[in-house]
Amino acid sequence: MLKKAILGLVLILGFNTTTLLAQDVNSKPLPLHQLQQQFVDLRFGMFIHFNIPTYANADWPDPDAPASLFNPVDLDCDQWAKAAKAANMTYGCITTKHHSGFCIWDTKTTDYSIKSSPFKRDVVREYVDAFRKNDLKVMLYYSILDTHHKLRPNDITPNHIDMVKKQITELLTNYGPIEALVIDGWDAPWSRITYDEIPFEEIYHLVKKLQPNCLLMDLNGAKYPAEGLYYTDIKTYEMGAGQQVSKETNKMPALACLPINTAWFWKTDFPQVPVKSAAKLVNETLIPLNNANCNFILNVAPNRNGLIDENALAELKEIGKIWKNEGSVGKIAETGAPIISSNLAKNKPSNSSWSDDYNIMDFANDDNFRSSWVSNSEVKNPWYEIDFRKPTTFNTVVIAQNDANFSNYTLEYYQNKTWKKVYDGENSKKVKVNRFDKVTGEKVRVKIKDSGKQITISEFEVYNEKR
């Protein structure tokens, strides 16, 4: 009764009830593991690539394409939502801003948005309202890479960082509870914008401050090992780019995406080109992914009028006839908190016991998980070391391996000409995450015990996490 009375007063006063409800829903932060479980249990959703590229016949249009192109005269987000329901999907995710920087919401950060288009209407608002009306969860996609605003490698300014924070704040303040914010164009091989240039840790904490129960996912599956949770709350895989979750061994909560058409954004030939078959999508993709703790999001691109084409609508109905959402996939494993900080060991001076000639110590802190330091076979107790050359504070060490070929080890840091121990024990995982209270040292090293074989380390990482 009290909540109804408050909402009634809010309506009378003309405040935004969506914002109030978002704050109410997210006032009690849930454990990350519970949020991951809820996400995987959603099983199947609709990706909606709809933005300036829709009008350019290219996924990456001219960054100076005029805002006047954007004019979906028959926009019907309710049609999208009903199509998702017909396929037994549980949520949607729309491209609020893609790589070319056009914003399809009423942003105050730039004129390159719907307010400069002939359409004017807030597409994000209409999308979230339609999907919620149809009992579907709401997620948002946002690109860090922004070629229109020249937010690109080697050209990032404090104003760019400020714009990103303000835009994310708008999206997570004005549209009610958002299940997940899906980030793209960040630390990808093709975007080359690092987590240091646009500070990941700051953005992550901003998202959690605005909506504690909003998952943050970065589409970064191309770089990081499958067993580690790096810079994302959920492991992500873009299947069309060759990123494949292991359907046999995956233990991580995951998301995989694929378009029903031949590309992500609508093309002029889409109405004539056959879409992917419902039976194949269900039996070869959706069911196997769900069985591997992976949520599947299928992209369906609206056309220039703002409607989904008939061939896609028909196939979505076929999916709904042959596949039913059975709810929970079963209990998923605990992942622990993701790595979100800057790697202090990256490209720092390193040292080690005798190593193979072509796999020396530099390969274990080069920010490349496909290269490795390899100990020489003659060394029975190998060690590896990072030298900061000055006192450095840290509280996390991660040892990433492509093959978990050691488990028993000691971690030490060098302070006042003395080595001090922070960990001594066993960890058989490929990605060994070691968190401890803050220490300050000039060096940090791992000493490996009882290996009996050559040791490999693909990345030795050091972090000072804000906890």
Short mmCIF file of C-alpha atoms in Angstrom, two decimals:
data_model
loop_
_atom_site.label_atom_id
_atom_site.label_comp_id
_atom_site.label_asym_id
_atom_site.label_seq_id
_atom_site.Cartn_x
_atom_site.Cartn_y
_atom_site.Cartn_z
CA MET A 1 0.00 0.00 0.00
CA LEU A 2 2.81 2.40 0.88
CA LYS A 3 4.61 1.77 -2.45
CA LYS A 4 1.36 2.38 -4.38
CA ALA A 5 0.77 5.60 -2.46
CA ILE A 6 4.31 6.82 -3.20
CA LEU A 7 3.99 5.97 -6.89
CA GLY A 8 0.65 7.75 -7.04
CA LEU A 9 2.21 10.86 -5.53
CA VAL A 10 5.09 10.62 -7.99
CA LEU A 11 2.66 10.46 -10.91
CA ILE A 12 0.78 13.49 -9.64
CA LEU A 13 4.01 15.46 -9.27
CA GLY A 14 5.16 14.38 -12.75
CA PHE A 15 8.40 12.64 -11.81
CA ASN A 16 9.89 9.79 -13.85
CA THR A 17 8.52 6.60 -12.27
CA THR A 18 10.95 4.44 -14.27
CA THR A 19 13.90 6.08 -12.55
CA LEU A 20 12.30 5.60 -9.13
CA LEU A 21 11.55 1.94 -9.85
CA ALA A 22 15.13 1.37 -11.03
CA GLN A 23 16.48 2.73 -7.78
CA ASP A 24 13.97 0.64 -5.81
CA VAL A 25 14.68 -2.60 -7.68
CA ASN A 26 18.44 -2.21 -7.42
CA SER A 27 18.62 -0.96 -3.83
CA LYS A 28 19.75 -4.36 -2.52
CA PRO A 29 22.79 -5.67 -4.43
CA LEU A 30 22.63 -9.37 -5.16
CA PRO A 31 25.72 -11.63 -5.15
CA LEU A 32 27.45 -11.83 -8.51
CA HIS A 33 26.97 -15.60 -8.64
CA GLN A 34 23.21 -15.18 -8.27
CA LEU A 35 23.11 -12.60 -11.08
CA GLN A 36 25.19 -14.88 -13.30
CA GLN A 37 22.84 -17.78 -12.57
CA GLN A 38 19.78 -15.67 -13.39
CA PHE A 39 21.35 -14.56 -16.66
CA VAL A 40 22.27 -18.05 -17.85
CA ASP A 41 18.80 -19.27 -16.85
CA LEU A 42 17.26 -16.75 -19.28
CA ARG A 43 18.69 -19.03 -22.01
CA PHE A 44 17.66 -17.14 -25.16
CA GLY A 45 17.22 -13.52 -26.20
CA MET A 46 16.98 -11.10 -29.12
CA PHE A 47 19.88 -8.89 -30.17
CA ILE A 48 18.62 -5.84 -32.06
CA HIS A 49 21.19 -4.07 -34.24
CA PHE A 50 19.36 -0.89 -35.23
CA ASN A 51 21.15 2.41 -35.75
CA ILE A 52 22.69 4.62 -38.47
CA PRO A 53 24.28 1.54 -40.17
CA THR A 54 20.73 0.37 -40.92
CA TYR A 55 20.59 3.16 -43.52
CA ALA A 56 24.08 2.69 -44.98
CA ASN A 57 24.07 -0.94 -46.19
CA ALA A 58 27.23 -1.41 -44.12
CA ASP A 59 27.88 -2.49 -40.54
CA TRP A 60 30.56 0.23 -40.32
CA PRO A 61 29.23 3.30 -42.17
CA ASP A 62 30.89 6.64 -42.82
CA PRO A 63 31.41 8.17 -39.34
CA ASP A 64 30.16 11.47 -40.75
CA ALA A 65 26.96 9.99 -42.17
CA PRO A 66 24.28 12.64 -41.51
CA ALA A 67 21.80 12.17 -38.69
CA SER A 68 19.07 12.96 -41.23
CA LEU A 69 19.40 9.39 -42.56
CA PHE A 70 17.78 7.97 -39.44
CA ASN A 71 14.02 7.97 -40.02
CA PRO A 72 12.19 4.71 -39.16
CA VAL A 73 8.75 6.04 -40.07
CA ASP A 74 6.87 2.86 -39.07
CA LEU A 75 8.87 2.04 -35.94
CA ASP A 76 7.03 -0.59 -33.91
CA CYS A 77 9.00 -1.93 -30.97
CA ASP A 78 5.94 -3.90 -29.92
CA GLN A 79 6.33 -5.91 -33.12
CA TRP A 80 9.92 -6.72 -32.10
CA ALA A 81 8.84 -7.78 -28.61
CA LYS A 82 6.02 -10.00 -29.90
CA ALA A 83 8.45 -11.62 -32.35
CA ALA A 84 10.79 -12.35 -29.44
CA LYS A 85 7.92 -13.85 -27.43
CA ALA A 86 6.91 -15.99 -30.44
CA ALA A 87 10.41 -17.56 -30.35
CA ASN A 88 10.15 -18.10 -26.57
CA MET A 89 12.91 -15.59 -25.95
CA THR A 90 13.12 -13.96 -22.52
CA TYR A 91 14.87 -10.63 -23.16
CA GLY A 92 16.11 -8.11 -25.72
CA CYS A 93 19.28 -6.07 -26.17
CA ILE A 94 19.43 -3.02 -28.47
CA THR A 95 22.40 -1.11 -29.92
CA THR A 96 21.96 2.24 -28.17
CA LYS A 97 25.21 3.43 -29.81
CA HIS A 98 27.31 1.48 -32.30
CA HIS A 99 30.88 2.15 -33.49
CA SER A 100 29.90 5.16 -35.61
CA GLY A 101 28.69 7.05 -32.54
CA PHE A 102 25.01 7.80 -33.30
CA CYS A 103 22.82 7.73 -30.16
CA ILE A 104 19.26 6.44 -30.53
CA TRP A 105 18.17 7.92 -27.21
CA ASP A 106 17.54 11.48 -26.02
CA THR A 107 21.11 12.19 -24.91
CA LYS A 108 22.40 15.53 -23.68
CA THR A 109 26.01 14.64 -24.56
CA THR A 110 25.97 15.14 -28.35
CA ASP A 111 23.88 16.41 -31.24
CA TYR A 112 24.71 13.28 -33.20
CA SER A 113 21.54 11.56 -32.03
CA ILE A 114 17.83 11.19 -32.67
CA LYS A 115 17.23 14.84 -31.79
CA SER A 116 19.08 15.84 -34.99
CA SER A 117 17.18 13.28 -37.06
CA PRO A 118 13.76 13.81 -38.69
CA PHE A 119 12.43 11.00 -36.47
CA LYS A 120 13.07 12.73 -33.09
CA ARG A 121 11.51 9.96 -30.97
CA ASP A 122 13.55 8.18 -28.28
CA VAL A 123 14.01 4.65 -29.64
CA VAL A 124 15.51 3.32 -26.40
CA ARG A 125 12.46 4.52 -24.50
CA GLU A 126 10.05 2.86 -26.94
CA TYR A 127 12.10 -0.36 -26.90
CA VAL A 128 12.26 -0.71 -23.10
CA ASP A 129 8.56 0.11 -22.71
CA ALA A 130 7.50 -2.41 -25.38
CA PHE A 131 9.65 -5.25 -24.08
CA ARG A 132 8.58 -4.75 -20.49
CA LYS A 133 4.94 -4.61 -21.55
CA ASN A 134 5.47 -8.02 -23.13
CA ASP A 135 7.11 -9.42 -19.95
CA LEU A 136 10.60 -9.45 -21.45
CA LYS A 137 13.80 -8.42 -19.67
CA VAL A 138 15.72 -5.41 -20.95
CA MET A 139 19.42 -5.16 -21.78
CA LEU A 140 21.38 -2.45 -23.58
CA TYR A 141 24.39 -2.53 -25.92
CA TYR A 142 26.91 0.33 -25.95
CA SER A 143 30.06 0.79 -28.05
CA ILE A 144 33.20 2.35 -26.55
CA LEU A 145 34.74 2.80 -30.02
CA ASP A 146 33.13 5.91 -31.49
CA THR A 147 34.51 6.97 -34.86
CA HIS A 148 32.22 9.98 -35.23
CA HIS A 149 33.47 11.55 -32.00
CA LYS A 150 37.03 10.38 -32.79
CA LEU A 151 37.14 8.14 -29.74
CA ARG A 152 39.64 5.75 -31.25
CA PRO A 153 43.16 4.43 -30.54
CA ASN A 154 45.88 7.01 -29.83
CA ASP A 155 43.40 9.89 -29.90
CA ILE A 156 41.51 9.59 -26.61
CA THR A 157 41.09 12.68 -24.43
CA PRO A 158 39.63 13.33 -20.95
CA ASN A 159 36.54 14.68 -22.75
CA HIS A 160 36.03 11.28 -24.36
CA ILE A 161 36.15 9.54 -20.98
CA ASP A 162 33.71 12.10 -19.59
CA MET A 163 31.34 11.51 -22.53
CA VAL A 164 31.39 7.74 -21.99
CA LYS A 165 30.59 8.14 -18.29
CA LYS A 166 27.77 10.61 -18.97
CA GLN A 167 26.21 8.44 -21.68
CA ILE A 168 26.30 5.31 -19.53
CA THR A 169 24.86 7.33 -16.64
CA GLU A 170 21.94 8.43 -18.84
CA LEU A 171 21.25 4.87 -19.99
CA LEU A 172 21.33 3.45 -16.46
CA THR A 173 19.36 6.29 -14.87
CA ASN A 174 16.49 7.08 -17.24
CA TYR A 175 15.22 3.70 -18.44
CA GLY A 176 14.48 1.65 -15.36
CA PRO A 177 16.17 -1.60 -14.29
CA ILE A 178 18.62 -2.89 -16.90
CA GLU A 179 19.57 -6.57 -16.63
CA ALA A 180 22.88 -6.13 -18.42
CA LEU A 181 24.99 -3.54 -20.20
CA VAL A 182 26.79 -5.21 -23.12
CA ILE A 183 29.94 -3.30 -24.08
CA ASP A 184 31.73 -3.59 -27.43
CA GLY A 185 34.73 -1.98 -29.14
CA TRP A 186 36.94 -2.12 -26.06
CA ASP A 187 40.24 -4.01 -25.95
CA ALA A 188 39.29 -5.81 -29.14
CA PRO A 189 41.93 -6.54 -31.82
CA TRP A 190 40.07 -4.31 -34.28
CA SER A 191 39.28 -1.42 -31.90
CA ARG A 192 42.65 -1.37 -30.04
CA ILE A 193 41.26 0.87 -27.26
CA THR A 194 42.77 -0.47 -24.05
CA TYR A 195 41.29 -0.80 -20.59
CA ASP A 196 43.83 1.80 -19.48
CA GLU A 197 42.93 4.45 -22.10
CA ILE A 198 39.26 4.21 -21.12
CA PRO A 199 39.65 3.07 -17.50
CA PHE A 200 37.69 -0.16 -17.11
CA GLU A 201 37.74 -0.16 -13.32
CA GLU A 202 36.16 3.31 -13.17
CA ILE A 203 33.45 2.39 -15.67
CA TYR A 204 32.73 -0.90 -13.90
CA HIS A 205 32.29 0.79 -10.53
CA LEU A 206 30.12 3.48 -12.14
CA VAL A 207 27.79 0.83 -13.56
CA LYS A 208 27.54 -0.94 -10.19
CA LYS A 209 26.93 2.37 -8.39
CA LEU A 210 24.09 3.29 -10.75
CA GLN A 211 22.54 -0.19 -10.86
CA PRO A 212 24.24 -2.73 -8.57
CA ASN A 213 22.36 -5.64 -10.14
CA CYS A 214 23.21 -4.75 -13.73
CA LEU A 215 25.70 -7.19 -15.20
CA LEU A 216 28.48 -5.63 -17.25
CA MET A 217 29.64 -7.71 -20.21
CA ASP A 218 32.42 -6.80 -22.59
CA LEU A 219 32.49 -8.64 -25.91
CA ASN A 220 36.17 -9.52 -25.44
CA GLY A 221 36.13 -13.27 -25.91
CA ALA A 222 38.78 -13.13 -28.64
CA LYS A 223 41.62 -12.28 -26.25
CA TYR A 224 41.20 -13.77 -22.79
CA PRO A 225 41.40 -17.42 -21.72
CA ALA A 226 38.14 -19.32 -21.43
CA GLU A 227 38.78 -20.26 -17.79
CA GLY A 228 39.34 -16.70 -16.51
CA LEU A 229 36.86 -13.91 -15.85
CA TYR A 230 38.63 -10.86 -17.25
CA TYR A 231 36.91 -7.48 -17.60
CA THR A 232 33.40 -8.89 -17.76
CA ASP A 233 30.80 -10.45 -15.46
CA ILE A 234 29.92 -13.05 -18.12
CA LYS A 235 32.21 -14.75 -20.66
CA THR A 236 31.25 -13.61 -24.17
CA TYR A 237 31.66 -15.17 -27.60
CA GLU A 238 30.91 -13.65 -31.01
CA MET A 239 30.37 -16.83 -32.97
CA GLY A 240 30.44 -15.15 -36.39
CA ALA A 241 33.99 -13.98 -35.64
CA GLY A 242 35.14 -17.52 -34.89
CA GLN A 243 34.84 -17.30 -31.11
CA GLN A 244 33.46 -20.60 -29.88
CA VAL A 245 32.52 -21.61 -26.36
CA SER A 246 33.55 -25.19 -25.64
CA LYS A 247 30.34 -27.18 -25.49
CA GLU A 248 32.22 -30.01 -23.78
CA THR A 249 34.35 -28.27 -21.13
CA ASN A 250 32.94 -24.80 -20.42
CA LYS A 251 32.25 -24.13 -16.73
CA MET A 252 31.87 -20.35 -16.89
CA PRO A 253 28.58 -18.43 -17.23
CA ALA A 254 28.62 -17.40 -20.87
CA LEU A 255 26.90 -15.52 -23.69
CA ALA A 256 27.20 -16.35 -27.39
CA CYS A 257 25.80 -14.25 -30.23
CA LEU A 258 24.99 -14.80 -33.90
CA PRO A 259 22.77 -12.99 -36.46
CA ILE A 260 19.78 -14.71 -38.06
CA ASN A 261 20.68 -12.84 -41.27
CA THR A 262 23.98 -12.60 -43.15
CA ALA A 263 25.13 -9.52 -41.20
CA TRP A 264 24.36 -7.64 -37.99
CA PHE A 265 22.62 -4.56 -39.43
CA TRP A 266 19.84 -4.63 -42.04
CA LYS A 267 20.88 -4.77 -45.69
CA THR A 268 18.78 -4.09 -48.76
CA ASP A 269 18.85 -7.77 -49.78
CA PHE A 270 17.65 -9.11 -46.41
CA PRO A 271 13.99 -9.55 -47.48
CA GLN A 272 15.09 -11.83 -50.34
CA VAL A 273 18.02 -13.73 -48.76
CA PRO A 274 17.02 -16.78 -46.69
CA VAL A 275 17.60 -16.47 -42.96
CA LYS A 276 19.18 -19.23 -40.84
CA SER A 277 16.82 -22.16 -40.35
CA ALA A 278 14.94 -22.53 -37.09
CA ALA A 279 15.72 -26.23 -36.74
CA LYS A 280 19.43 -25.71 -37.24
CA LEU A 281 19.56 -22.78 -34.83
CA VAL A 282 17.73 -24.74 -32.15
CA ASN A 283 19.40 -28.13 -32.51
CA GLU A 284 22.95 -27.10 -33.42
CA THR A 285 23.31 -23.85 -31.51
CA LEU A 286 20.72 -23.00 -28.87
CA ILE A 287 20.35 -26.38 -27.13
CA PRO A 288 24.08 -27.27 -27.10
CA LEU A 289 24.96 -23.79 -25.82
CA ASN A 290 22.39 -23.93 -23.03
CA ASN A 291 23.76 -27.35 -22.04
CA ALA A 292 27.17 -25.67 -21.66
CA ASN A 293 25.98 -22.89 -19.30
CA CYS A 294 25.76 -20.46 -22.21
CA ASN A 295 22.96 -18.01 -22.97
CA PHE A 296 22.31 -17.52 -26.71
CA ILE A 297 21.37 -14.12 -28.16
CA LEU A 298 20.16 -14.16 -31.77
CA ASN A 299 20.40 -10.91 -33.70
CA VAL A 300 17.30 -9.87 -35.67
CA ALA A 301 17.84 -6.61 -37.57
CA PRO A 302 14.86 -4.27 -38.12
CA ASN A 303 14.64 -2.60 -41.52
CA ARG A 304 14.76 1.09 -42.38
CA ASN A 305 11.08 1.52 -41.55
CA GLY A 306 11.70 0.14 -38.06
CA LEU A 307 10.09 -3.27 -38.63
CA ILE A 308 11.38 -6.85 -38.70
CA ASP A 309 11.12 -8.41 -42.16
CA GLU A 310 8.58 -11.16 -42.83
CA ASN A 311 11.15 -13.90 -43.48
CA ALA A 312 12.76 -13.34 -40.07
CA LEU A 313 9.37 -13.15 -38.34
CA ALA A 314 8.35 -16.47 -39.86
CA GLU A 315 11.53 -18.24 -38.73
CA LEU A 316 11.20 -16.86 -35.19
CA LYS A 317 7.71 -18.39 -35.03
CA GLU A 318 9.18 -21.71 -36.18
CA ILE A 319 11.75 -21.54 -33.38
CA GLY A 320 8.93 -21.09 -30.89
CA LYS A 321 7.14 -24.17 -32.23
CA ILE A 322 10.11 -26.49 -31.78
CA TRP A 323 11.82 -25.05 -28.68
CA LYS A 324 10.45 -24.24 -25.24
CA ASN A 325 12.32 -22.42 -22.48
CA GLU A 326 12.69 -24.87 -19.60
CA GLY A 327 14.05 -22.35 -17.11
CA SER A 328 17.12 -23.02 -15.02
CA VAL A 329 20.06 -24.77 -16.68
CA GLY A 330 21.14 -26.17 -13.33
CA LYS A 331 23.52 -24.73 -10.78
CA ILE A 332 26.56 -23.02 -12.33
CA ALA A 333 30.02 -22.91 -10.76
CA GLU A 334 31.27 -19.97 -8.70
CA THR A 335 33.65 -17.72 -10.65
CA GLY A 336 34.70 -15.21 -8.00
CA ALA A 337 34.92 -11.52 -8.83
CA PRO A 338 36.17 -10.57 -12.30
CA ILE A 339 39.54 -8.98 -12.93
CA ILE A 340 38.78 -5.30 -13.61
CA SER A 341 42.00 -3.42 -12.74
CA SER A 342 45.09 -2.40 -14.75
CA ASN A 343 47.81 -5.05 -15.00
CA LEU A 344 50.85 -3.61 -13.20
CA ALA A 345 53.15 -6.33 -14.53
CA LYS A 346 52.49 -5.70 -18.22
CA ASN A 347 55.78 -5.10 -20.09
CA LYS A 348 57.72 -4.57 -16.85
CA PRO A 349 61.28 -5.99 -16.50
CA SER A 350 61.10 -9.70 -15.75
CA ASN A 351 63.48 -12.46 -14.73
CA SER A 352 63.31 -16.22 -14.32
CA SER A 353 65.19 -19.44 -13.85
CA TRP A 354 66.71 -20.94 -17.00
CA SER A 355 64.17 -20.98 -19.83
CA ASP A 356 63.89 -22.26 -23.38
CA ASP A 357 65.81 -20.10 -25.84
CA TYR A 358 62.72 -19.06 -27.80
CA ASN A 359 60.32 -18.83 -24.86
CA ILE A 360 62.09 -16.46 -22.50
CA MET A 361 60.64 -14.53 -19.58
CA ASP A 362 59.35 -11.56 -21.62
CA PHE A 363 56.62 -13.74 -23.11
CA ALA A 364 54.87 -14.12 -19.74
CA ASN A 365 54.04 -10.42 -19.32
CA ASP A 366 53.54 -9.25 -22.91
CA ASP A 367 49.72 -9.04 -22.63
CA ASN A 368 49.40 -11.94 -25.09
CA PHE A 369 47.82 -15.14 -23.81
CA ARG A 370 48.95 -17.06 -26.88
CA SER A 371 52.66 -16.74 -26.04
CA SER A 372 54.36 -18.26 -22.97
CA TRP A 373 57.49 -18.41 -20.87
CA VAL A 374 58.72 -22.01 -20.78
CA SER A 375 61.15 -23.26 -18.16
CA ASN A 376 64.10 -25.39 -19.24
CA SER A 377 63.66 -29.11 -18.68
CA GLU A 378 66.84 -29.24 -16.55
CA VAL A 379 65.34 -26.94 -13.88
CA LYS A 380 63.49 -28.86 -11.18
CA ASN A 381 62.16 -25.89 -9.18
CA PRO A 382 61.49 -23.07 -11.67
CA TRP A 383 60.76 -19.51 -10.65
CA TYR A 384 59.49 -16.39 -12.40
CA GLU A 385 59.80 -12.76 -11.27
CA ILE A 386 58.54 -9.24 -12.07
CA ASP A 387 60.76 -6.30 -11.12
CA PHE A 388 58.86 -3.03 -10.63
CA ARG A 389 62.13 -1.14 -9.93
CA LYS A 390 60.33 0.84 -7.22
CA PRO A 391 57.98 0.14 -4.30
CA THR A 392 54.61 -0.86 -5.76
CA THR A 393 51.37 -1.70 -3.94
CA PHE A 394 49.26 -4.67 -5.06
CA ASN A 395 46.77 -7.20 -3.70
CA THR A 396 46.21 -9.70 -6.52
CA VAL A 397 48.43 -11.98 -8.59
CA VAL A 398 47.04 -14.05 -11.45
CA ILE A 399 48.99 -16.83 -13.16
CA ALA A 400 47.42 -17.79 -16.47
CA GLN A 401 48.37 -21.02 -18.25
CA ASN A 402 47.24 -22.67 -21.46
CA ASP A 403 47.97 -26.01 -19.77
CA ALA A 404 47.67 -26.38 -16.00
CA ASN A 405 51.05 -28.08 -15.68
CA PHE A 406 51.78 -27.07 -12.09
CA SER A 407 49.64 -26.67 -8.99
CA ASN A 408 51.97 -26.40 -5.99
CA TYR A 409 53.64 -22.99 -5.65
CA THR A 410 54.65 -20.09 -3.43
CA LEU A 411 54.10 -16.36 -4.09
CA GLU A 412 56.53 -13.87 -2.55
CA TYR A 413 57.18 -10.13 -2.69
CA TYR A 414 60.49 -8.33 -2.11
CA GLN A 415 60.46 -5.59 0.54
CA ASN A 416 63.40 -4.05 2.44
CA LYS A 417 65.84 -6.57 0.93
CA THR A 418 63.73 -9.49 2.19
CA TRP A 419 61.41 -11.93 0.39
CA LYS A 420 58.05 -12.25 2.17
CA LYS A 421 55.43 -14.90 1.52
CA VAL A 422 51.80 -14.09 0.56
CA TYR A 423 50.67 -17.52 -0.64
CA ASP A 424 51.86 -21.10 -0.27
CA GLY A 425 49.65 -23.91 -1.46
CA GLU A 426 47.97 -25.66 -4.38
CA ASN A 427 45.78 -24.42 -7.21
CA SER A 428 45.19 -26.74 -10.16
CA LYS A 429 43.23 -24.26 -12.34
CA LYS A 430 44.54 -22.94 -15.64
CA VAL A 431 43.89 -19.40 -14.40
CA LYS A 432 45.15 -19.17 -10.83
CA VAL A 433 43.69 -16.08 -9.12
CA ASN A 434 45.39 -15.16 -5.83
CA ARG A 435 43.80 -12.33 -3.82
CA PHE A 436 45.26 -11.11 -0.50
CA ASP A 437 45.58 -8.00 1.66
CA LYS A 438 47.58 -5.16 0.13
CA VAL A 439 51.36 -5.41 0.22
CA THR A 440 54.09 -3.13 -1.12
CA GLY A 441 57.21 -4.49 -2.76
CA GLU A 442 59.78 -3.84 -5.45
CA LYS A 443 59.46 -7.34 -6.89
CA VAL A 444 57.03 -10.25 -6.92
CA ARG A 445 57.76 -13.86 -7.86
CA VAL A 446 56.33 -17.34 -8.06
CA LYS A 447 58.39 -20.37 -6.97
CA ILE A 448 57.12 -23.67 -8.32
CA LYS A 449 57.54 -26.83 -6.23
CA ASP A 450 57.73 -30.45 -7.29
CA SER A 451 56.95 -29.81 -10.92
CA GLY A 452 58.87 -32.68 -12.50
CA LYS A 453 58.25 -31.18 -15.94
CA GLN A 454 58.73 -28.07 -18.03
CA ILE A 455 56.55 -25.22 -16.76
CA THR A 456 54.68 -22.73 -18.93
CA ILE A 457 53.17 -19.39 -17.93
CA SER A 458 51.25 -17.49 -20.60
CA GLU A 459 50.68 -14.39 -18.46
CA PHE A 460 51.89 -13.41 -14.97
CA GLU A 461 49.65 -10.54 -13.87
CA VAL A 462 49.70 -8.18 -10.89
CA TYR A 463 46.82 -5.94 -9.82
CA ASN A 464 45.96 -3.41 -7.13
CA GLU A 465 42.22 -3.87 -6.97
CA LYS A 466 39.84 -1.35 -5.40
CA ARG A 467 37.77 -3.42 -3.01
#
